CSV table of C-alpha atoms and ligand atoms in Angstrom, one decimal:
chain,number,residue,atom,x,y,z
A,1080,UNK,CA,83.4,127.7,97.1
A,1081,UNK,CA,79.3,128.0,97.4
A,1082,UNK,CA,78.1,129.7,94.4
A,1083,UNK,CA,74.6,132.3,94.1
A,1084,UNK,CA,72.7,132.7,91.4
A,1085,UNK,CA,72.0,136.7,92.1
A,1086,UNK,CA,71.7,138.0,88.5
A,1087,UNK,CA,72.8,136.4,85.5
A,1088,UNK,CA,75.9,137.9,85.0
A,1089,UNK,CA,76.8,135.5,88.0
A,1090,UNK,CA,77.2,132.8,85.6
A,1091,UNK,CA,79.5,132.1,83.4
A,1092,UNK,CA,78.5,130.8,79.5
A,1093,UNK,CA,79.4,127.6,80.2
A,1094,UNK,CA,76.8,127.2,83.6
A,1095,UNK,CA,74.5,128.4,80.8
A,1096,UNK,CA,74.9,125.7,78.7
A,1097,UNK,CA,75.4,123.5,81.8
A,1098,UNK,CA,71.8,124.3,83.4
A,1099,UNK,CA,70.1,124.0,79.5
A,1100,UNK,CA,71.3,120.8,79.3
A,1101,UNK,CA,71.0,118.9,82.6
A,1102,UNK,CA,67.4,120.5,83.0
A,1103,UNK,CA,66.6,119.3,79.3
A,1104,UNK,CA,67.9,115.8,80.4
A,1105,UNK,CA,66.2,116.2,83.7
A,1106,UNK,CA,62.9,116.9,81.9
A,1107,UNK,CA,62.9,113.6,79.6
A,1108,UNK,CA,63.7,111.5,82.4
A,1109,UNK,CA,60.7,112.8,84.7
A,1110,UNK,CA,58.4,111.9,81.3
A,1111,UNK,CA,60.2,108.5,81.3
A,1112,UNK,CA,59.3,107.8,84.9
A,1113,UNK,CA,62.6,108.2,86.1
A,1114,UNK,CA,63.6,109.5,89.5
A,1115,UNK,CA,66.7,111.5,90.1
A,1116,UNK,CA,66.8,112.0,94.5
A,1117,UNK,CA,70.2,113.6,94.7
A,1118,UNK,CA,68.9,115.7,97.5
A,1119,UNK,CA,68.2,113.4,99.6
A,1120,UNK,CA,68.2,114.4,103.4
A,1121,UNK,CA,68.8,117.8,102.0
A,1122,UNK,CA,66.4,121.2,102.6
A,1123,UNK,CA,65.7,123.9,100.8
A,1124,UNK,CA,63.9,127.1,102.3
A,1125,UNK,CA,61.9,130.0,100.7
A,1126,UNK,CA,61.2,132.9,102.0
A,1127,UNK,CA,59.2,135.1,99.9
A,1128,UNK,CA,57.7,138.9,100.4
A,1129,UNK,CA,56.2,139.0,97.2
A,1130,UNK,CA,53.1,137.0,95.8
A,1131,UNK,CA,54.3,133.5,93.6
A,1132,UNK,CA,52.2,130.8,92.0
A,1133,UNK,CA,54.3,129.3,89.6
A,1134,UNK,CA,58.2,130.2,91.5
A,1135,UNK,CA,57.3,128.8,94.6
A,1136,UNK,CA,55.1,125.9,93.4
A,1137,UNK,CA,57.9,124.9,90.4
A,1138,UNK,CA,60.7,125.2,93.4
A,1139,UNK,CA,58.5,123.3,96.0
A,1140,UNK,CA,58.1,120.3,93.4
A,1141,UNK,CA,61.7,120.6,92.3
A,1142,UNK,CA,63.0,119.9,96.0
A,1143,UNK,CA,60.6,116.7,96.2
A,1144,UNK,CA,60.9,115.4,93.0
A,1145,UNK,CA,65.0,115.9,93.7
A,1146,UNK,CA,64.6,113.8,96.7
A,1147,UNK,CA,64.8,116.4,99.4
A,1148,UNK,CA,62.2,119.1,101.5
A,1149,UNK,CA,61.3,122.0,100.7
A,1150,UNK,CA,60.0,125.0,103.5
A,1151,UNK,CA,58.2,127.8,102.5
A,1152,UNK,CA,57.8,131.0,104.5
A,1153,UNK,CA,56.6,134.1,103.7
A,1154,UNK,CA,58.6,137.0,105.2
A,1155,UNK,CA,56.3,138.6,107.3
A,1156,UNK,CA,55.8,135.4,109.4
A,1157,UNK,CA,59.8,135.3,110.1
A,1158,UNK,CA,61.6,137.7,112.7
A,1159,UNK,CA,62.8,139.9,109.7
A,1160,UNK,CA,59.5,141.5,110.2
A,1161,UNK,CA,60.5,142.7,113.1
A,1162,UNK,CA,63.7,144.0,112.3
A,1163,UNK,CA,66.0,140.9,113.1
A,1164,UNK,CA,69.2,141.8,110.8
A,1165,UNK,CA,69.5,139.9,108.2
A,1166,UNK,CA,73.3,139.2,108.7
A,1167,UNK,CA,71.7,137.5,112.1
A,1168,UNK,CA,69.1,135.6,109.9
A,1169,UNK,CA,71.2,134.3,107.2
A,1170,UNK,CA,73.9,132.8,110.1
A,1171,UNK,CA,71.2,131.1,111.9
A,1172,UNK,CA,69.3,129.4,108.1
A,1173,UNK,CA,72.8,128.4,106.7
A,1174,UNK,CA,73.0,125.9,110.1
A,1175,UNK,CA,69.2,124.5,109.3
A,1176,UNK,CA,69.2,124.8,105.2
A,1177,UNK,CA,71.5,123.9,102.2
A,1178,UNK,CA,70.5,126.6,99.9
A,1179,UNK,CA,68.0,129.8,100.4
A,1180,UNK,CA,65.5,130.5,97.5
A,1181,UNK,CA,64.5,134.3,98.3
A,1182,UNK,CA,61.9,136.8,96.7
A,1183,UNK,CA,62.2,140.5,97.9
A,1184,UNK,CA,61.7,144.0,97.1
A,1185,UNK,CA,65.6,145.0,97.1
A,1186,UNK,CA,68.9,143.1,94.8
A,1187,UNK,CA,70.5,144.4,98.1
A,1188,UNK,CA,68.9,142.2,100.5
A,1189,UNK,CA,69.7,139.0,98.7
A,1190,UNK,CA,73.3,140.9,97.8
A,1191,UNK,CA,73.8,140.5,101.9
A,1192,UNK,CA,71.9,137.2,102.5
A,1193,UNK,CA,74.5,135.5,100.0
A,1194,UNK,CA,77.4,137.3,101.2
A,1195,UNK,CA,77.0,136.6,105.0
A,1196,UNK,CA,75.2,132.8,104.4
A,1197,UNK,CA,77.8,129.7,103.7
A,1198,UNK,CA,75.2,128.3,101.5
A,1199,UNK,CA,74.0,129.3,97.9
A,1200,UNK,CA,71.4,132.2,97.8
A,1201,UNK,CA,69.1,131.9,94.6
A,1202,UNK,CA,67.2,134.9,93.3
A,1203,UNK,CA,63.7,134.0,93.2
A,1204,UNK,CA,62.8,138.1,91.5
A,1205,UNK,CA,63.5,141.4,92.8
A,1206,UNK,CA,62.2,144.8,91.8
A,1207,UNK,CA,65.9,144.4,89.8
A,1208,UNK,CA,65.9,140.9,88.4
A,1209,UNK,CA,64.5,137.6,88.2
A,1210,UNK,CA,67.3,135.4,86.7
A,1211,UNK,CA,65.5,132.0,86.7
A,1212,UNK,CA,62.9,132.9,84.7
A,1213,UNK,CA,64.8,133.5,81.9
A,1214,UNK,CA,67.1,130.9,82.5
A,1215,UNK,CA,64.0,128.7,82.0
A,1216,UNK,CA,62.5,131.0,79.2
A,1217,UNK,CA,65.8,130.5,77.0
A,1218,UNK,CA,65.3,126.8,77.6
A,1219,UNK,CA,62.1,127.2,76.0
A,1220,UNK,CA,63.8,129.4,73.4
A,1221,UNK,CA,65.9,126.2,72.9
A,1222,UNK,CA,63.4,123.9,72.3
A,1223,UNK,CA,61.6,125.8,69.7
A,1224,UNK,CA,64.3,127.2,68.1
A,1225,UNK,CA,67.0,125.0,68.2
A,1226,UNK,CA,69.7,126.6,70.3
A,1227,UNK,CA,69.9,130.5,71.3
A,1228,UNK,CA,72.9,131.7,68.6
A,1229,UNK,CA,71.6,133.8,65.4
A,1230,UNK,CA,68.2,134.5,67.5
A,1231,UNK,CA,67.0,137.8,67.6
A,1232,UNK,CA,64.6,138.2,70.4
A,1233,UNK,CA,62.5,141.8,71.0
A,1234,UNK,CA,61.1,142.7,74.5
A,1235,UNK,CA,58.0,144.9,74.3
A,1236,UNK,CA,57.4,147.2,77.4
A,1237,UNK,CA,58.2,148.1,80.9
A,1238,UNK,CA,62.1,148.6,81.4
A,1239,UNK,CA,61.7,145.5,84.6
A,1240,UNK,CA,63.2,143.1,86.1
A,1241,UNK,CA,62.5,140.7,83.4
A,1242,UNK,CA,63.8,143.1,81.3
A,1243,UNK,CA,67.0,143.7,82.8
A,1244,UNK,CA,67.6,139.6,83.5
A,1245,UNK,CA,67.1,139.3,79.3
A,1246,UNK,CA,69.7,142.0,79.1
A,1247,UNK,CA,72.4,140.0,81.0
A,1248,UNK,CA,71.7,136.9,79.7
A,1249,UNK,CA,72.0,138.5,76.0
A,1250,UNK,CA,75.3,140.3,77.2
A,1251,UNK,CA,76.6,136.5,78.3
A,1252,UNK,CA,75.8,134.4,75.5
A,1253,UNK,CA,75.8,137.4,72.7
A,1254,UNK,CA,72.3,136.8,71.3
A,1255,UNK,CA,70.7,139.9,69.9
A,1256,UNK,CA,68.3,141.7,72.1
A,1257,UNK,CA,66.1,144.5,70.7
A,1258,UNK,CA,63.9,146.3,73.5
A,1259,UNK,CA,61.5,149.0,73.3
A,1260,UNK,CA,60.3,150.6,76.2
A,1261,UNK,CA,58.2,154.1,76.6
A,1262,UNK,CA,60.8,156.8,77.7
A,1263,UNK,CA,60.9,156.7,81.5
A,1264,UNK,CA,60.3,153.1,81.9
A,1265,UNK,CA,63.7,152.3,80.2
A,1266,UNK,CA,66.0,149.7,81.9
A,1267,UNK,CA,68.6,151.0,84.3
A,1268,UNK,CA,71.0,152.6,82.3
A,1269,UNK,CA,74.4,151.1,83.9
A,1270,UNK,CA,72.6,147.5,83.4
A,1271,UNK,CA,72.3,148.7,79.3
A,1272,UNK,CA,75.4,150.3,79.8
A,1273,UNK,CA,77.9,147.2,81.0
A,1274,UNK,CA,75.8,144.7,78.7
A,1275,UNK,CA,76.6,147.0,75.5
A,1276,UNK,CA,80.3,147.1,76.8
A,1277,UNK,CA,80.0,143.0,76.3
A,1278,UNK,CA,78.3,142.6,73.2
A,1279,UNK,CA,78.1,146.1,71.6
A,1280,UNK,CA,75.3,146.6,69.0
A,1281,UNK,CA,73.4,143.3,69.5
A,1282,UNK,CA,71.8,144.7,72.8
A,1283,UNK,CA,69.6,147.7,71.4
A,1284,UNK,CA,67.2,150.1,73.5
A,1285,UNK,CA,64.0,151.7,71.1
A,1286,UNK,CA,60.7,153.4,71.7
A,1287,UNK,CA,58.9,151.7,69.2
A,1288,UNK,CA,57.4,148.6,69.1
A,1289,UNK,CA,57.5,148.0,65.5
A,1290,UNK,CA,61.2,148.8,65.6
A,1291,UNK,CA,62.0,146.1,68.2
A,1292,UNK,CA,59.6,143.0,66.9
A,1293,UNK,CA,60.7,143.7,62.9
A,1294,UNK,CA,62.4,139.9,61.9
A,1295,UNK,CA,62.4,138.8,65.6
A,1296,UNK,CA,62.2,134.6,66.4
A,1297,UNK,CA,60.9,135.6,69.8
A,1298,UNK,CA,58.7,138.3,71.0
A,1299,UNK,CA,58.6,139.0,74.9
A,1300,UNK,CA,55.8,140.9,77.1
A,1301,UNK,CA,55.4,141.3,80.9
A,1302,UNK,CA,52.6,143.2,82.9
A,1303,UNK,CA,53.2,146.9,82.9
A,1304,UNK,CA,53.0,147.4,86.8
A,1305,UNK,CA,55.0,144.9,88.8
A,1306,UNK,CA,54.0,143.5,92.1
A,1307,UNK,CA,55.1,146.7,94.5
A,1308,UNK,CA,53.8,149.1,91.5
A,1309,UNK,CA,50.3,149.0,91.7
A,1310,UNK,CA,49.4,153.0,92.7
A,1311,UNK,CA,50.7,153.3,89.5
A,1312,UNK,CA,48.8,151.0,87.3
A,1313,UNK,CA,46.9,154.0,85.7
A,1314,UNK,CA,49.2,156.0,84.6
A,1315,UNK,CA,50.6,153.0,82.9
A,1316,UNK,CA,48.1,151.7,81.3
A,1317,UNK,CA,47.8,155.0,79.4
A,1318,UNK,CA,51.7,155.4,78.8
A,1319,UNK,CA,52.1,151.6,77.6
A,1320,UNK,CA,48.9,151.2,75.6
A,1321,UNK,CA,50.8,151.4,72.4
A,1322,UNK,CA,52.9,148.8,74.0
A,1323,UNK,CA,51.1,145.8,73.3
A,1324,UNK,CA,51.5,142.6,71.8
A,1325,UNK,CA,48.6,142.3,69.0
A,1326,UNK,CA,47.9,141.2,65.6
A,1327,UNK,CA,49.3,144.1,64.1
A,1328,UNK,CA,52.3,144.1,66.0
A,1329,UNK,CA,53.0,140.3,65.2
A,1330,UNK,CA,52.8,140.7,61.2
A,1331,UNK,CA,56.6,141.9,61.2
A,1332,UNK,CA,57.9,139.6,63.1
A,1333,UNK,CA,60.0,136.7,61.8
A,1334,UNK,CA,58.3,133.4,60.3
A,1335,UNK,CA,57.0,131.0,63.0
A,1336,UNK,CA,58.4,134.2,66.1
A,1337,UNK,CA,57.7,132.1,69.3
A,1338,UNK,CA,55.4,135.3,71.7
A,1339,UNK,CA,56.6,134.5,75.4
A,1340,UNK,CA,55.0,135.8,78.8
A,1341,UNK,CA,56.5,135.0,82.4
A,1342,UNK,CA,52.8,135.2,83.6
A,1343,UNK,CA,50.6,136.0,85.2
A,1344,UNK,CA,49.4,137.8,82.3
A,1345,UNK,CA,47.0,140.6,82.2
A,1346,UNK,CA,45.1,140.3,78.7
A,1347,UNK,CA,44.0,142.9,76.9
A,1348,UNK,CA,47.0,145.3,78.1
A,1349,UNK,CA,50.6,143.8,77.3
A,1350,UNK,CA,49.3,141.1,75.1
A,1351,UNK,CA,45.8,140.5,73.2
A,1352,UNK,CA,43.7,137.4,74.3
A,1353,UNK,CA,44.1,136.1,70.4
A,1354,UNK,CA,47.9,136.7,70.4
A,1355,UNK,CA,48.2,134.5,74.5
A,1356,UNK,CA,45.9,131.8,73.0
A,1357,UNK,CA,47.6,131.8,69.6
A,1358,UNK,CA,49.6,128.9,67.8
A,1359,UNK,CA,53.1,131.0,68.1
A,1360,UNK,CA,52.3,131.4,72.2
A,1361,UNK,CA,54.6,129.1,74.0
A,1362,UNK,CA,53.7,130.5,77.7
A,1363,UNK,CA,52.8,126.6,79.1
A,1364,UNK,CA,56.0,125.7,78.1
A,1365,UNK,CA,57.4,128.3,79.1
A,1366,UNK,CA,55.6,127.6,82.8
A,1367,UNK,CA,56.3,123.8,82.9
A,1368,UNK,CA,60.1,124.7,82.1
A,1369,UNK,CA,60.2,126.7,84.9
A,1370,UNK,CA,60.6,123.5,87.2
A,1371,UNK,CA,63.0,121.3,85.2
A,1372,UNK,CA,65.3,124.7,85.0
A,1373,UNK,CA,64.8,124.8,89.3
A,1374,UNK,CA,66.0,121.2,89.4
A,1375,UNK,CA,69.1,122.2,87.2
A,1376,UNK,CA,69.5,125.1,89.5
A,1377,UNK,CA,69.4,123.3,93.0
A,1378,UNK,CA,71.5,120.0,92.0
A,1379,UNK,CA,74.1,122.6,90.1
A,1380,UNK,CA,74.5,124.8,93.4
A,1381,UNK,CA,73.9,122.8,96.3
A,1382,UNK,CA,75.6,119.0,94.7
A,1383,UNK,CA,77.4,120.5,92.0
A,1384,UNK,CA,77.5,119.7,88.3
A,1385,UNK,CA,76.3,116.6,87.4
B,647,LIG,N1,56.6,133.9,86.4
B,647,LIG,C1,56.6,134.0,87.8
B,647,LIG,O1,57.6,134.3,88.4
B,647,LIG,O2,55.4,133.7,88.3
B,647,LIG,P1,55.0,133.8,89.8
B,647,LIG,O3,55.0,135.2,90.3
B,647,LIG,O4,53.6,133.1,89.9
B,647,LIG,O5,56.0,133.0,90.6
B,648,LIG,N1,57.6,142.0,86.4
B,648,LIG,C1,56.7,141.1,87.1
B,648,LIG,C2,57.1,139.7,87.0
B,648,LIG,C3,56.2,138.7,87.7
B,648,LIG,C4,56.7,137.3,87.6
B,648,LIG,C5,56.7,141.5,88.6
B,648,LIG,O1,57.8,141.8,89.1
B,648,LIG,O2,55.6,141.6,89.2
């Protein structure tokens, strides 16, 4: 049976620990020089209604370092823009593509893409989730701190889809997640709600800053005004400045805390230029990781575990 990647409650632990591995292994081999092409002859498409640099880009290289082709299309140059139904769309792709990399406003739309299209349907970021990027981000994790059990990492601002993709991947592998978020811009409260039914107490919701980063190994940011948000980027400003990742803010975290940033960053808000260009900032890992982790990702759902 074809398997999504959706949300990150789609996987089990063990595809976790699968995709950490493989795009670890995949990683040192493309420093060694060595090719992997187990998609050759295959295609991957993208279609995307929301800006990318580093999703599309990290995807597009994964397909051709993998072997196979990669097609990128933005939405409003396909007949979805003109109200084609998707459950037309997706039965027409699944005959040209073996797996659909798709970035849109709704879970929904990707919800019936994958449940229509015979072959996997990867989440490339809603307005609800973006599950590769922290698949990638806990590799990072990894690397600097040696595996993701006993980690306690803190998210600092807007209630997102970043957010909500740490959430699940703390309620699957049962690391400790402390967020704090103004009041109003919390996560959804059945995503809080069905991770604390998981793994109880470790998964914590705060209003203050201080409260979330005290003793954490990693300390998360995002922008606070997501692609689709931007009438609201005033009003956010003033309700998250006391959201941001500084100096101050850093002193009570643990020794050596990692600071993390999905990018693209907007410095000066959600995180200081000293704290980005620090020694504990690991955002070009971070970045980089992002396309070893899509090459785990297409060879795990379109050849199957290596
Ligand atoms: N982190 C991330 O998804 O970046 P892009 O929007 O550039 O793809
Ligand atoms: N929360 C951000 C992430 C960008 C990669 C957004 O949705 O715009």
């Amino acid at each position: 049976m074809k398997k999504d990647i959706l949300t990150l409650v789609d996987l089990a632990a063990s595809d976790f620990d699968h995709l950490f591995s493989r795009a670890g292994e995949l990683k040192h081999r493309r420093k060694q020089g060595i090719s992997d092409p187990c998609l050759a002859g295959r295609t991957v498409g993208l279609i995307f209604e929301k800006a990318s640099t580093r999703t599309r880009i990290s995807f597009e290289a994964a397909a051709a370092q993998l072997g196979g082709t990669s097609l990128f299309i933005s939405s409003a140059d396909t007949q979805l823009a003109r109200q084609e139904p998707i459950a037309d769309t997706a039965r027409v792709l699944e005959r040209y593509l073996d797996a659909l990399v798709l970035r849109t406003f709704s879970q929904e739309m990707q919800a019936e893409f994958a449940r229509i299209a015979s072959i996997p349907v990867i989440n490339a970021l809603t307005d609800t989730y973006h599950p590769c990027q922290v698949l990638s981000d806990l590799m990072t994790v990894i690397e600097f701190k040696g595996g993701y059990s006993g980690i306690r990492v803190a998210w600092v601002g807007d209630g997102n889809n970043m957010a909500q993709s740490w959430i699940n991947a703390a309620a699957v592998l049962g690391f400790e997640l402390i967020l704090a978020c103004p009041e109003g811009y919390m996560p959804e409260a059945a995503i809080v709600e069905r991770a604390r039914s998981w793994a109880g107490n470790k998964i914590r919701v705060v209003h203050d800053p201080a409260e979330a980063v005290e003793n954490a190994d990693v300390v998360n940011t995002d922008v606070w005004a997501s692609m689709g948000q931007e009438s609201e980027e005033e009003t956010r400003r003033s309700v998250f400045a006391p959201f941001q990742v500084n100096r101050d803010l850093m002193t009570r975290t643990a020794k050596d805390a990692i600071v993390m940033h999905c990018l693209p960053a907007h410095k000066g808000e959600e995180i200081t230029e000293e704290v980005f260009e620090s020694g504990q900032s690991v955002v070009w890992d971070q970045a980089e990781n992002k396309m070893h982790m899509h090459k785990a990702i297409l060879e795990m759902l379109i050849i199957g575990q290596a």
